[in-house]
PDB file of C-alpha atoms in Angstrom:
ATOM      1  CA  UNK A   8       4.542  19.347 -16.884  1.00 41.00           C
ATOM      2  CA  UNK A   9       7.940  20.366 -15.582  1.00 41.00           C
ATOM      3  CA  UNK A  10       9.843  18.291 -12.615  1.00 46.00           C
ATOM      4  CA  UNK A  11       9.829  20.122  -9.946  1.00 46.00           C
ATOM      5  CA  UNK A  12      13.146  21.001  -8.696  1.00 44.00           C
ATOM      6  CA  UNK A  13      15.606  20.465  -5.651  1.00 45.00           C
ATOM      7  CA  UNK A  14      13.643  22.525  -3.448  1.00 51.00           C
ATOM      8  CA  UNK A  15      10.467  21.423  -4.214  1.00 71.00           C
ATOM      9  CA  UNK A  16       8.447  19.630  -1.353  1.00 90.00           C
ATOM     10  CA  UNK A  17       9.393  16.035  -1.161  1.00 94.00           C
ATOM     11  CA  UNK A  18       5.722  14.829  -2.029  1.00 90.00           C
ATOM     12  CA  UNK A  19       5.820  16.628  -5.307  1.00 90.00           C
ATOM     13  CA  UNK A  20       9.377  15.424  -6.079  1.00 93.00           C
ATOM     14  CA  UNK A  21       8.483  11.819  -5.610  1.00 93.00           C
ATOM     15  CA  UNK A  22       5.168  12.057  -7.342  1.00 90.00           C
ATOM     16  CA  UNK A  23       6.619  13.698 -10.655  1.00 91.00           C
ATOM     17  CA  UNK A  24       9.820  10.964 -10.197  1.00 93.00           C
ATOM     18  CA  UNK A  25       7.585   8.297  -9.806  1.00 91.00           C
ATOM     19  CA  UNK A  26       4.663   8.709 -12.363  1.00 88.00           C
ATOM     20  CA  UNK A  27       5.755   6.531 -14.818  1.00 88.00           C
ATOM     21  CA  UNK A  28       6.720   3.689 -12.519  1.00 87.00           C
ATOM     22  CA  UNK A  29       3.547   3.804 -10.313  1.00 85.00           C
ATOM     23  CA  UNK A  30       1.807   3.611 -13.967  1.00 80.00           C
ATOM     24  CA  UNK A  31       3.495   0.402 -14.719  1.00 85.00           C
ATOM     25  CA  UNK A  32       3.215  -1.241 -11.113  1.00 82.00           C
ATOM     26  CA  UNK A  33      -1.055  -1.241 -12.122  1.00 79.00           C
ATOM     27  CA  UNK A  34      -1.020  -2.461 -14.689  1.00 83.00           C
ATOM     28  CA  UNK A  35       1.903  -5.336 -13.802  1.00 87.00           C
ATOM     29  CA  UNK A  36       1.132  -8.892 -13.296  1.00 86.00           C
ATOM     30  CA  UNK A  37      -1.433  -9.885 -10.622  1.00 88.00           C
ATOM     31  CA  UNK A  38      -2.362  -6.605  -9.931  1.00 85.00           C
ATOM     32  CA  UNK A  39      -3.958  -5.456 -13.460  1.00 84.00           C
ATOM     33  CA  UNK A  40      -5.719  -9.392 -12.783  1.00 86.00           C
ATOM     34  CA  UNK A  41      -6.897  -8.646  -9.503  1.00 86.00           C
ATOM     35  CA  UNK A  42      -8.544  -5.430 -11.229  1.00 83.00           C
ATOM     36  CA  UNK A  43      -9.742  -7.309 -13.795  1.00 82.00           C
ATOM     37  CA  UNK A  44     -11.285  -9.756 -11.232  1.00 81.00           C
ATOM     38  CA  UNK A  45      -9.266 -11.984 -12.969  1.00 85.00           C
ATOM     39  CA  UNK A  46      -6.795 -13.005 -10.478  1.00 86.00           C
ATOM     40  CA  UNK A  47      -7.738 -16.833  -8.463  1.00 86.00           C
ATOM     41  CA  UNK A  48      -8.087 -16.810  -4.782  1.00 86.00           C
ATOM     42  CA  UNK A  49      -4.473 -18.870  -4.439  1.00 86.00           C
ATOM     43  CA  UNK A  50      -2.093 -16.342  -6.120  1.00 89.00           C
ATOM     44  CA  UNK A  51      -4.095 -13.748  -4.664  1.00 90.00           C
ATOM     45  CA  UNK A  52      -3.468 -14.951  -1.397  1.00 90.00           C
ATOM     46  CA  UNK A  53      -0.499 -15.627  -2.083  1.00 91.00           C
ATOM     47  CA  UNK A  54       0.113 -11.833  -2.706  1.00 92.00           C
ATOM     48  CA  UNK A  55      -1.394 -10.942   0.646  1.00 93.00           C
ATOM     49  CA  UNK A  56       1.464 -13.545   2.483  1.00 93.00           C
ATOM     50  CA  UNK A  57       3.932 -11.265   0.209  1.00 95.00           C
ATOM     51  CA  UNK A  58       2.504  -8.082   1.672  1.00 94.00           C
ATOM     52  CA  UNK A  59       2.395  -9.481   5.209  1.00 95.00           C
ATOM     53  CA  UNK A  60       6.502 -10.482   5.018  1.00 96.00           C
ATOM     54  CA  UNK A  61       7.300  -6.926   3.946  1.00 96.00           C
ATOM     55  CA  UNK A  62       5.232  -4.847   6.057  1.00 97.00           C
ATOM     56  CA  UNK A  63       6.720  -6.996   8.793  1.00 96.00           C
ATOM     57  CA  UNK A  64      10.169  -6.281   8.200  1.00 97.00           C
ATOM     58  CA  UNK A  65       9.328  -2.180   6.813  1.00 97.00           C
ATOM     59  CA  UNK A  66       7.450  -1.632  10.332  1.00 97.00           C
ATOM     60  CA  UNK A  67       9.555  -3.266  12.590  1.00 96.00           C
ATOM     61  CA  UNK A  68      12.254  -1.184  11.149  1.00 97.00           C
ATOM     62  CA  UNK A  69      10.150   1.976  10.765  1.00 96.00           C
ATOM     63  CA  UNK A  70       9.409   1.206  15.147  1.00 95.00           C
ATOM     64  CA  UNK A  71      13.390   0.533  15.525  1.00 96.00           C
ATOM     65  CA  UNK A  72      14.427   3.710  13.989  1.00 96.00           C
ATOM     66  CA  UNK A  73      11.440   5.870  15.586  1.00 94.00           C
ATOM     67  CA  UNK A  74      13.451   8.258  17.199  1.00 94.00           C
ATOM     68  CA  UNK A  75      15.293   9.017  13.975  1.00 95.00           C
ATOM     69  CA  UNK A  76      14.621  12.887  13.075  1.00 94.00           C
ATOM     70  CA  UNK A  77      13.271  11.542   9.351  1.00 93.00           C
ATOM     71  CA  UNK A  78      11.197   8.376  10.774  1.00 94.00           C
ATOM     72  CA  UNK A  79       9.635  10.493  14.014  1.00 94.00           C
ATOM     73  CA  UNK A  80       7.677  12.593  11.555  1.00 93.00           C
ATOM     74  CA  UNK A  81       6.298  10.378   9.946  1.00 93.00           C
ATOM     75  CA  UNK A  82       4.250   9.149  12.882  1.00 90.00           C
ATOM     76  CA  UNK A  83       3.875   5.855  10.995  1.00 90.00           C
ATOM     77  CA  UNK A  84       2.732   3.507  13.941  1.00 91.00           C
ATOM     78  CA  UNK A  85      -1.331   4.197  13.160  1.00 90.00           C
ATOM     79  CA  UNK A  86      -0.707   3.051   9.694  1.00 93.00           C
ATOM     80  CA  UNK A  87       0.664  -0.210   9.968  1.00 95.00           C
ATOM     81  CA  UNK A  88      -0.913  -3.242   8.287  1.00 93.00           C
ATOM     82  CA  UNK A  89       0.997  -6.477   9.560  1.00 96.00           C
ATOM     83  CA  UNK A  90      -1.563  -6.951  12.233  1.00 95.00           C
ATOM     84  CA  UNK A  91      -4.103  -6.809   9.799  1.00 94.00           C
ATOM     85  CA  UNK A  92      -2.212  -8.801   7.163  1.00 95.00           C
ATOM     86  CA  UNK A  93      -2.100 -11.455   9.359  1.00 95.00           C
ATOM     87  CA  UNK A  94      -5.529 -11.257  10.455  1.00 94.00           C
ATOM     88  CA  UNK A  95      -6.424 -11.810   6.491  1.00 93.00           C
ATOM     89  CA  UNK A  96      -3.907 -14.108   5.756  1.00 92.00           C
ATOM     90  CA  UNK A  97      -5.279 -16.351   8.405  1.00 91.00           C
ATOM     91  CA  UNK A  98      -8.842 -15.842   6.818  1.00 90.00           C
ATOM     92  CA  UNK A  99      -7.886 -16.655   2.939  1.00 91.00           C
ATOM     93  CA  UNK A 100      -6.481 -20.296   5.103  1.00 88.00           C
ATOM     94  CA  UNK A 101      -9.632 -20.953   6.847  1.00 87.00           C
ATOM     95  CA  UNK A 102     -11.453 -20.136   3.751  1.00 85.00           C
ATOM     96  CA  UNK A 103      -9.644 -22.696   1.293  1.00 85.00           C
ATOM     97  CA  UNK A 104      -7.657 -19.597  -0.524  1.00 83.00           C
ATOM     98  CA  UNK A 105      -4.781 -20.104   0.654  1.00 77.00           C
ATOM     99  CA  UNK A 106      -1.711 -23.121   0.985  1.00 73.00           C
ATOM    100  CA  UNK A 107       0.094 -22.465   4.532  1.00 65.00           C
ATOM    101  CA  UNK A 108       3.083 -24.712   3.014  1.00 66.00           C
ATOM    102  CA  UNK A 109       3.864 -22.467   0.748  1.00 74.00           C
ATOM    103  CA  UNK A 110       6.929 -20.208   0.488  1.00 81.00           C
ATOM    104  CA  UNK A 111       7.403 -16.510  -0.445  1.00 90.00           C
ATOM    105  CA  UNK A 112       7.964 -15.413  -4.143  1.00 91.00           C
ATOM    106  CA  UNK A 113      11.808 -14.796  -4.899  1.00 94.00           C
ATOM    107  CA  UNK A 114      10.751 -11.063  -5.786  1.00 95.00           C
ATOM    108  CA  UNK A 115       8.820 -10.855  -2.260  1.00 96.00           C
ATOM    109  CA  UNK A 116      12.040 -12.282  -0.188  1.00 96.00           C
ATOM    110  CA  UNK A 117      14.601  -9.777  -2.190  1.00 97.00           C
ATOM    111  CA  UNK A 118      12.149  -6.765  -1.284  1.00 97.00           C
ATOM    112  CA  UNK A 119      12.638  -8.057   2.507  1.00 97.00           C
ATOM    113  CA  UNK A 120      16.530  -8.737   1.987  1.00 97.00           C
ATOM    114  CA  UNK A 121      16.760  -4.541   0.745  1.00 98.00           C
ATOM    115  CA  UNK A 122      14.266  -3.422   3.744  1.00 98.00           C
ATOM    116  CA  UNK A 123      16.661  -5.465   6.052  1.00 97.00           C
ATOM    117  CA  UNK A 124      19.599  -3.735   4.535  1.00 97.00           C
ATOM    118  CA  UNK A 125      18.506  -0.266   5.061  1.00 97.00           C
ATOM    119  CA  UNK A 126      16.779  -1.208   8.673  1.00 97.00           C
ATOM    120  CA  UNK A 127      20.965  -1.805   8.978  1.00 97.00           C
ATOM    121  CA  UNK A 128      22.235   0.491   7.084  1.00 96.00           C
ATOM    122  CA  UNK A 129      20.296   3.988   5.618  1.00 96.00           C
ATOM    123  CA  UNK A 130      17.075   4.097   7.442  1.00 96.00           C
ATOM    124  CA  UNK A 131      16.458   7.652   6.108  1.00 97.00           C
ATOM    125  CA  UNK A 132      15.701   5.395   2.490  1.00 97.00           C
ATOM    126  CA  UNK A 133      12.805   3.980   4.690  1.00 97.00           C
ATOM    127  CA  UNK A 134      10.505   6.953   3.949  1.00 97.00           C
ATOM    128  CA  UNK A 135      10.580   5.977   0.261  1.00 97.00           C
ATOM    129  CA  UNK A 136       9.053   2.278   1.157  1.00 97.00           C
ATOM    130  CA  UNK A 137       6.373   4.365   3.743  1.00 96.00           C
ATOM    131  CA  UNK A 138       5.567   6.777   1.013  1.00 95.00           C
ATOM    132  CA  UNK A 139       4.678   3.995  -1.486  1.00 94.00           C
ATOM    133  CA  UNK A 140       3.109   1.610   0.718  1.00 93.00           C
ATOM    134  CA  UNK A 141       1.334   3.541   2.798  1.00 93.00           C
ATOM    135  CA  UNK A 142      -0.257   6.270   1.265  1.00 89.00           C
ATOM    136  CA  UNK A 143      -0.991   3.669  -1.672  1.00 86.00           C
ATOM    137  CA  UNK A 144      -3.273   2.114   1.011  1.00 87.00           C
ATOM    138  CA  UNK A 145      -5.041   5.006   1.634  1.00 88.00           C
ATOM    139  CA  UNK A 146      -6.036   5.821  -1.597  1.00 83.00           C
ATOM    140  CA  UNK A 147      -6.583   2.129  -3.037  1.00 76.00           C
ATOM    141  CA  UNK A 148      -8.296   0.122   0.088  1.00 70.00           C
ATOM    142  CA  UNK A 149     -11.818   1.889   0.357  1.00 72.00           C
ATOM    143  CA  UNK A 150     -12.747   0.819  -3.555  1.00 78.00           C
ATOM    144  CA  UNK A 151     -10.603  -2.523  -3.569  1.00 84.00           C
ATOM    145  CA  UNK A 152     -11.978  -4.647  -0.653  1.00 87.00           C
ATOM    146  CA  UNK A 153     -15.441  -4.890  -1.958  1.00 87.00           C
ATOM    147  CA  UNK A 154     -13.484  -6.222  -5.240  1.00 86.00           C
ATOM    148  CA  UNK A 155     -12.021  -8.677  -3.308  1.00 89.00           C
ATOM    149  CA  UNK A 156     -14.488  -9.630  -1.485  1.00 88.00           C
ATOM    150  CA  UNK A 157     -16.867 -10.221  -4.381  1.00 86.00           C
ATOM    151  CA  UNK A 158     -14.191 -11.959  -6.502  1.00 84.00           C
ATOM    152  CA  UNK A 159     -13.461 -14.506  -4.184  1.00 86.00           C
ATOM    153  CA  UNK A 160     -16.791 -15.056  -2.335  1.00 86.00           C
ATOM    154  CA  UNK A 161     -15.554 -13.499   1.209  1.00 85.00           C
ATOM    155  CA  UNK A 162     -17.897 -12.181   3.564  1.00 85.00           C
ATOM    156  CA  UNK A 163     -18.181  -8.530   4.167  1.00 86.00           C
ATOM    157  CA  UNK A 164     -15.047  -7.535   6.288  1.00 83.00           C
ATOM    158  CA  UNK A 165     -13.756 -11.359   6.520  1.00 85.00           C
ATOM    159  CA  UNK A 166     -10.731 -10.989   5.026  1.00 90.00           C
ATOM    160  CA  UNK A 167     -10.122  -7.532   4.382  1.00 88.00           C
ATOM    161  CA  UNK A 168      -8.939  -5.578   6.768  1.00 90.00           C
ATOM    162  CA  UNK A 169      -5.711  -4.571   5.254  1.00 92.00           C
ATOM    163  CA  UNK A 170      -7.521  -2.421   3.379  1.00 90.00           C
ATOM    164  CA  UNK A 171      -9.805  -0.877   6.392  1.00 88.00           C
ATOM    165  CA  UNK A 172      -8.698   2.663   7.659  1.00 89.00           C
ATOM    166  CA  UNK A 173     -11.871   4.324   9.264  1.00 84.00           C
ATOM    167  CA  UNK A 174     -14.322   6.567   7.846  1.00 85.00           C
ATOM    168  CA  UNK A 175     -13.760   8.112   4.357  1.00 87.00           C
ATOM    169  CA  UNK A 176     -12.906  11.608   6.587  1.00 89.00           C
ATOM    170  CA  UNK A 177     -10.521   9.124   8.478  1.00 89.00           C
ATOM    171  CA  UNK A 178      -9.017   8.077   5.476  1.00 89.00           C
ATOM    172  CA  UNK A 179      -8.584  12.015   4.353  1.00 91.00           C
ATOM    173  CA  UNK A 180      -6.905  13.227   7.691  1.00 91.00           C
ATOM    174  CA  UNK A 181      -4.752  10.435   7.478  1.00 92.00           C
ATOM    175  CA  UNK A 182      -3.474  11.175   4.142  1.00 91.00           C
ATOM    176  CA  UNK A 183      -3.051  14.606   4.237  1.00 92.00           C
ATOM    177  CA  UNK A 184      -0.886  13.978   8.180  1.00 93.00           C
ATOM    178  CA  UNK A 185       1.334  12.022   5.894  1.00 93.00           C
ATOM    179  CA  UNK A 186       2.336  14.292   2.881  1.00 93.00           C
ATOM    180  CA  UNK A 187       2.539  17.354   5.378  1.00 94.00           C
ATOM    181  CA  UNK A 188       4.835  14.882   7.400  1.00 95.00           C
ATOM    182  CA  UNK A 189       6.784  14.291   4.362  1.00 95.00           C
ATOM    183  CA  UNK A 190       6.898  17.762   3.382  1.00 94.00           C
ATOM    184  CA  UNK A 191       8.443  18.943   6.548  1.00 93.00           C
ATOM    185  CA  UNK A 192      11.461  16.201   7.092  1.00 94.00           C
ATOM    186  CA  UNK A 193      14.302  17.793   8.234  1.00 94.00           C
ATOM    187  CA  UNK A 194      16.705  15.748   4.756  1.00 95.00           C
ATOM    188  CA  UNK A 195      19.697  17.136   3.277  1.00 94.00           C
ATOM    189  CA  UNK A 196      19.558  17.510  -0.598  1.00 94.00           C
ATOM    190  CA  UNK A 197      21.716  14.343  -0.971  1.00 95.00           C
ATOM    191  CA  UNK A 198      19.127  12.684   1.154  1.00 95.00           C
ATOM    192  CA  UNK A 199      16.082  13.951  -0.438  1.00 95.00           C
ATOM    193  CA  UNK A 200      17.573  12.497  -3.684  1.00 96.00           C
ATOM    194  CA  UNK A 201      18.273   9.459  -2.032  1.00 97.00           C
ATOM    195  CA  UNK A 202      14.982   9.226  -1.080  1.00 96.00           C
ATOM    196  CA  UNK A 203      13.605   9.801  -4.506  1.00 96.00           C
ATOM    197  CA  UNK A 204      15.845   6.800  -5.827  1.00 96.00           C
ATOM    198  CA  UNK A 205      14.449   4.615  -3.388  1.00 97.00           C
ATOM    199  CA  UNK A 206      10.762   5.039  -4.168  1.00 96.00           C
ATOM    200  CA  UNK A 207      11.924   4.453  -8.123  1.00 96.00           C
ATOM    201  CA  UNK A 208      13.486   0.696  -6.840  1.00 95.00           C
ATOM    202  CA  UNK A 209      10.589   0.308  -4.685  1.00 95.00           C
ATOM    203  CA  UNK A 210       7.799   0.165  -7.508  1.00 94.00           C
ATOM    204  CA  UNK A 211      10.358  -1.337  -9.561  1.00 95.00           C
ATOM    205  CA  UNK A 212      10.742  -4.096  -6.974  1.00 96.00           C
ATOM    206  CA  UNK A 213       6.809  -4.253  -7.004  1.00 95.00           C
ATOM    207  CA  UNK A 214       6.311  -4.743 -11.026  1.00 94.00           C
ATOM    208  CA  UNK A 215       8.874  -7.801 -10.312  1.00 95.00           C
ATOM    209  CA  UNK A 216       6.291  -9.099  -7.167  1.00 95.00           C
ATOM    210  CA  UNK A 217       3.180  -8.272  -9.632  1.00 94.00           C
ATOM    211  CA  UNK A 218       4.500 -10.173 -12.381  1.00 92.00           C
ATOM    212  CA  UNK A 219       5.997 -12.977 -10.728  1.00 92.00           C
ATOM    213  CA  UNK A 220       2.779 -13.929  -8.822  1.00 91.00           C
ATOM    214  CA  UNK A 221       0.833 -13.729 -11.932  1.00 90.00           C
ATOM    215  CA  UNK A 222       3.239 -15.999 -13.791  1.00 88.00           C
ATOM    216  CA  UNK A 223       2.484 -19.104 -10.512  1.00 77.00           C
ATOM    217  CA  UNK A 224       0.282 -21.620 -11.239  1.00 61.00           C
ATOM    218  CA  UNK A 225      -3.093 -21.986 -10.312  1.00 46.00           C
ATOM    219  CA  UNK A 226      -3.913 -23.421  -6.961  1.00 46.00           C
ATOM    220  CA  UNK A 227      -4.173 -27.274  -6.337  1.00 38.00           C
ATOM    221  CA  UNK A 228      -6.881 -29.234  -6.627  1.00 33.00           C
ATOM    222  CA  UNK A 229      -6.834 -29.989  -3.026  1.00 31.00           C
ATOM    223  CA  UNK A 230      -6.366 -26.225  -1.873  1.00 33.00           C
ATOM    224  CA  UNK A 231      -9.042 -25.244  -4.301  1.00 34.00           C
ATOM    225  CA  UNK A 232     -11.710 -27.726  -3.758  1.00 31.00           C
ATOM    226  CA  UNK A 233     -11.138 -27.443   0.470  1.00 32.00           C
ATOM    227  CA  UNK A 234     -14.462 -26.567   1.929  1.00 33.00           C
ATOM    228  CA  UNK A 235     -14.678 -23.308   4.236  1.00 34.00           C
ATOM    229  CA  UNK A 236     -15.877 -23.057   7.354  1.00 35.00           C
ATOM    230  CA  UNK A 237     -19.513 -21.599   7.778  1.00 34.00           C
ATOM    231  CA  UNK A 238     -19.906 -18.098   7.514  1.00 37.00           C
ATOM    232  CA  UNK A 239     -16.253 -17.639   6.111  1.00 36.00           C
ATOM    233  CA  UNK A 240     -17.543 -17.022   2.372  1.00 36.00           C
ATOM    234  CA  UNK A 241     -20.052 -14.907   1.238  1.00 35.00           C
ATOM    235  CA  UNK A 242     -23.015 -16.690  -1.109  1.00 34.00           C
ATOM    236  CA  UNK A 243     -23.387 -17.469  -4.256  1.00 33.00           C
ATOM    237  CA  UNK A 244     -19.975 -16.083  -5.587  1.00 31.00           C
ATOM    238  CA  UNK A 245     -17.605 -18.047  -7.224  1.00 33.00           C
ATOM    239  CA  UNK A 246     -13.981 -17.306  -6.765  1.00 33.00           C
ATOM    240  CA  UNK A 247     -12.519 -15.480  -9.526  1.00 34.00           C
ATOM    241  CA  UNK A 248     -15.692 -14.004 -10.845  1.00 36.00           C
ATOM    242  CA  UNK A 249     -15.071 -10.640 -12.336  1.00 35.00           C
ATOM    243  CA  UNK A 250     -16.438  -8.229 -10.126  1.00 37.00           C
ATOM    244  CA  UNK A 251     -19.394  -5.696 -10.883  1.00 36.00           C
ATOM    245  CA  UNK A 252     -18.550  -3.255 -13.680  1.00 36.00           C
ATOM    246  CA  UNK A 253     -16.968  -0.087 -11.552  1.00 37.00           C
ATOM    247  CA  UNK A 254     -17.381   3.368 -12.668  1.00 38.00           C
ATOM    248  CA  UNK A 255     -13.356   4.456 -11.890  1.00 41.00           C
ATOM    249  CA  UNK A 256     -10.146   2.157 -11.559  1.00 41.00           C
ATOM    250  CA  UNK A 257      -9.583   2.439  -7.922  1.00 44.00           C
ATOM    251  CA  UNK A 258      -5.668   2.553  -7.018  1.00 47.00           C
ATOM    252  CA  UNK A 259      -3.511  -0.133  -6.543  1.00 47.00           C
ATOM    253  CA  UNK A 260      -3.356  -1.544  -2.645  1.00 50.00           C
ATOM    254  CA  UNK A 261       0.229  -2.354  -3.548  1.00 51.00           C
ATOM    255  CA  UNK A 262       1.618   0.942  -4.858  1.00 55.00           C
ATOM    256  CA  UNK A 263       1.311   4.171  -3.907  1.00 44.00           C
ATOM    257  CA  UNK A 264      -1.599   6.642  -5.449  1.00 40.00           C
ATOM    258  CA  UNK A 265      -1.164   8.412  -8.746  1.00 40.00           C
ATOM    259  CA  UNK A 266      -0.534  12.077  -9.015  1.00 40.00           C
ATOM    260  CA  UNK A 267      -3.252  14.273  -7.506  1.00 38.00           C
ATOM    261  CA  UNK A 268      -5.393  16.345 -10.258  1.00 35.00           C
ATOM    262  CA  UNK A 269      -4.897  19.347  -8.291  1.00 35.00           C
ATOM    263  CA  UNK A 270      -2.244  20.790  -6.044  1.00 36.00           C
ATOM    264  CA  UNK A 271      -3.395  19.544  -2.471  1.00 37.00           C
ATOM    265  CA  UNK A 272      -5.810  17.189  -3.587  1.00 37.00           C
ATOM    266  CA  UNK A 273      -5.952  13.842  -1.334  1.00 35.00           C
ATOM    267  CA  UNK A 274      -9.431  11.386  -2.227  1.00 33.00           C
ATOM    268  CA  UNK A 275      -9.075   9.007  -0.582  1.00 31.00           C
ATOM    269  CA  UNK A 276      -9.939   6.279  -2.959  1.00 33.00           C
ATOM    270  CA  UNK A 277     -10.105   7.667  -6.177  1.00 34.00           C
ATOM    271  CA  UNK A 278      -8.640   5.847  -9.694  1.00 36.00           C
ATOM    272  CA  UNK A 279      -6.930   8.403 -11.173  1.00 35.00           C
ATOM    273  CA  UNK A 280      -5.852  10.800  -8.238  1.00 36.00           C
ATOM    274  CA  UNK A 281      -2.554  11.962  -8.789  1.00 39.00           C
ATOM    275  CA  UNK A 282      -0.060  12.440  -6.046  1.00 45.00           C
TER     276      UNK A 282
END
């Protein structure tokens, strides 16, 4: 397939540029463990706390800028996930899962250091960060919370809302507002490209997350063995335990979807759609 060219919508141009990275970023690290239901409950907690740090710092630079001509579009404000980050991160504690001591990867603090730097500097390279996270998200969340939740013994809905958008129909309408959005930025051709370049460091700068986590120790006796308060964990589920077999790969949480199969095409939760 041919890369589309200057004047191709901005969604195609960042899904042909990005293919190969996006590849990499699923299978990287914790992520191709956490598919694997390989991943423990304290490194994958400990990837949630990353997650929570930079959606912090993306949306409160996505709300600063929100009168920008190529943030406004974007109409970002329904898909933000710190809120719910939190509200997980906070679960993972109660349930034993995670250390509140403990300190961001290196890999997660640089990712905040660049999001700071174009909050100060270029927030048009902000789109690139929304593209990857958030439409990533939308594809990915619907198949992986039920992973997560039966890897690490969580309730149903306990611990996962940062994967929770609505209805499957939801989930479609909200992905297709976002590539039209996208598509219809009012950039300059040195600012489309600059987008572009900014989505390649992005998954780049999540393959160095991925692989750091996965290369942590395992959790401590004490934060392992810590009993969770009633009605926290789901029965008879011990953490780590691979999850059912699953028909598809769903898409990473962490990285935007793959290419779509068709022109158009925006399911919601499928493996192998490609942007």
């Amino acid at each position: 397939m041919s890369t589309p060219g200057p004047a191709a919508r901005l969604s195609a141009r960042l899904r042909a540029a990005t293919r190969t990275m996006h590849a990499r970023a699923e299978r990287a690290g914790a992520m191709a463990l956490l598919l694997r239901g390989a991943l423990d409950g304290a490194r994958y907690a400990r990837l949630v706390r990353a997650l929570h740090a930079l959606y912090g710092t993306l949306e409160g630079a996505l709300e600063r800028h929100a009168a920008h001509p190529a943030i406004a579009p974007l109409d970002a404000a329904p898909l933000h996930r710190a809120d719910a980050l939190a509200h997980d991160l906070a679960a993972l504690r109660e349930a034993g899962l995670a250390d509140a001591r403990a300190t961001l990867p290196p890999a997660a603090l640089a990712y905040v250091a660049r999001l700071a730097e174009l909050d100060a500097r270029e927030p048009v390279r902000l789109v690139a960060h929304a593209y990857v996270r958030y439409l990533g998200d939308l594809a990915g969340g619907q198949a992986l919370a039920p992973i997560v939740e039966r890897a690490f013994g969580l309730a149903h809905g306990a611990a996962t809302r940062f994967y929770a958008f609505g209805t499957r129909e939801a989930v479609a309408a909200r992905t297709a507002s976002l590539r039209a959005a996208l598509d219809a930025l009012p950039l300059s051709p040195a600012e489309a490209d600059a987008v572009v370049d900014e989505a390649l460091d992005a998954f780049a700068r999540h393959v160095a997350l991925f692989e750091e986590i996965a290369a942590e120790g395992a959790p401590s006796a004490q934060i392992a063995t810590r009993d969770a308060p009633s009605g926290t964990r789901a029965p008879a589920v011990a953490p780590g335990a691979p999850a059912r077999p699953r028909a598809q790969r769903p898409a990473s949480p962490a990285v935007a979807p793959p290419a779509a199969r068709s022109p158009g095409a925006s399911s919601p939760a499928a493996s192998r759609t490609r942007r």
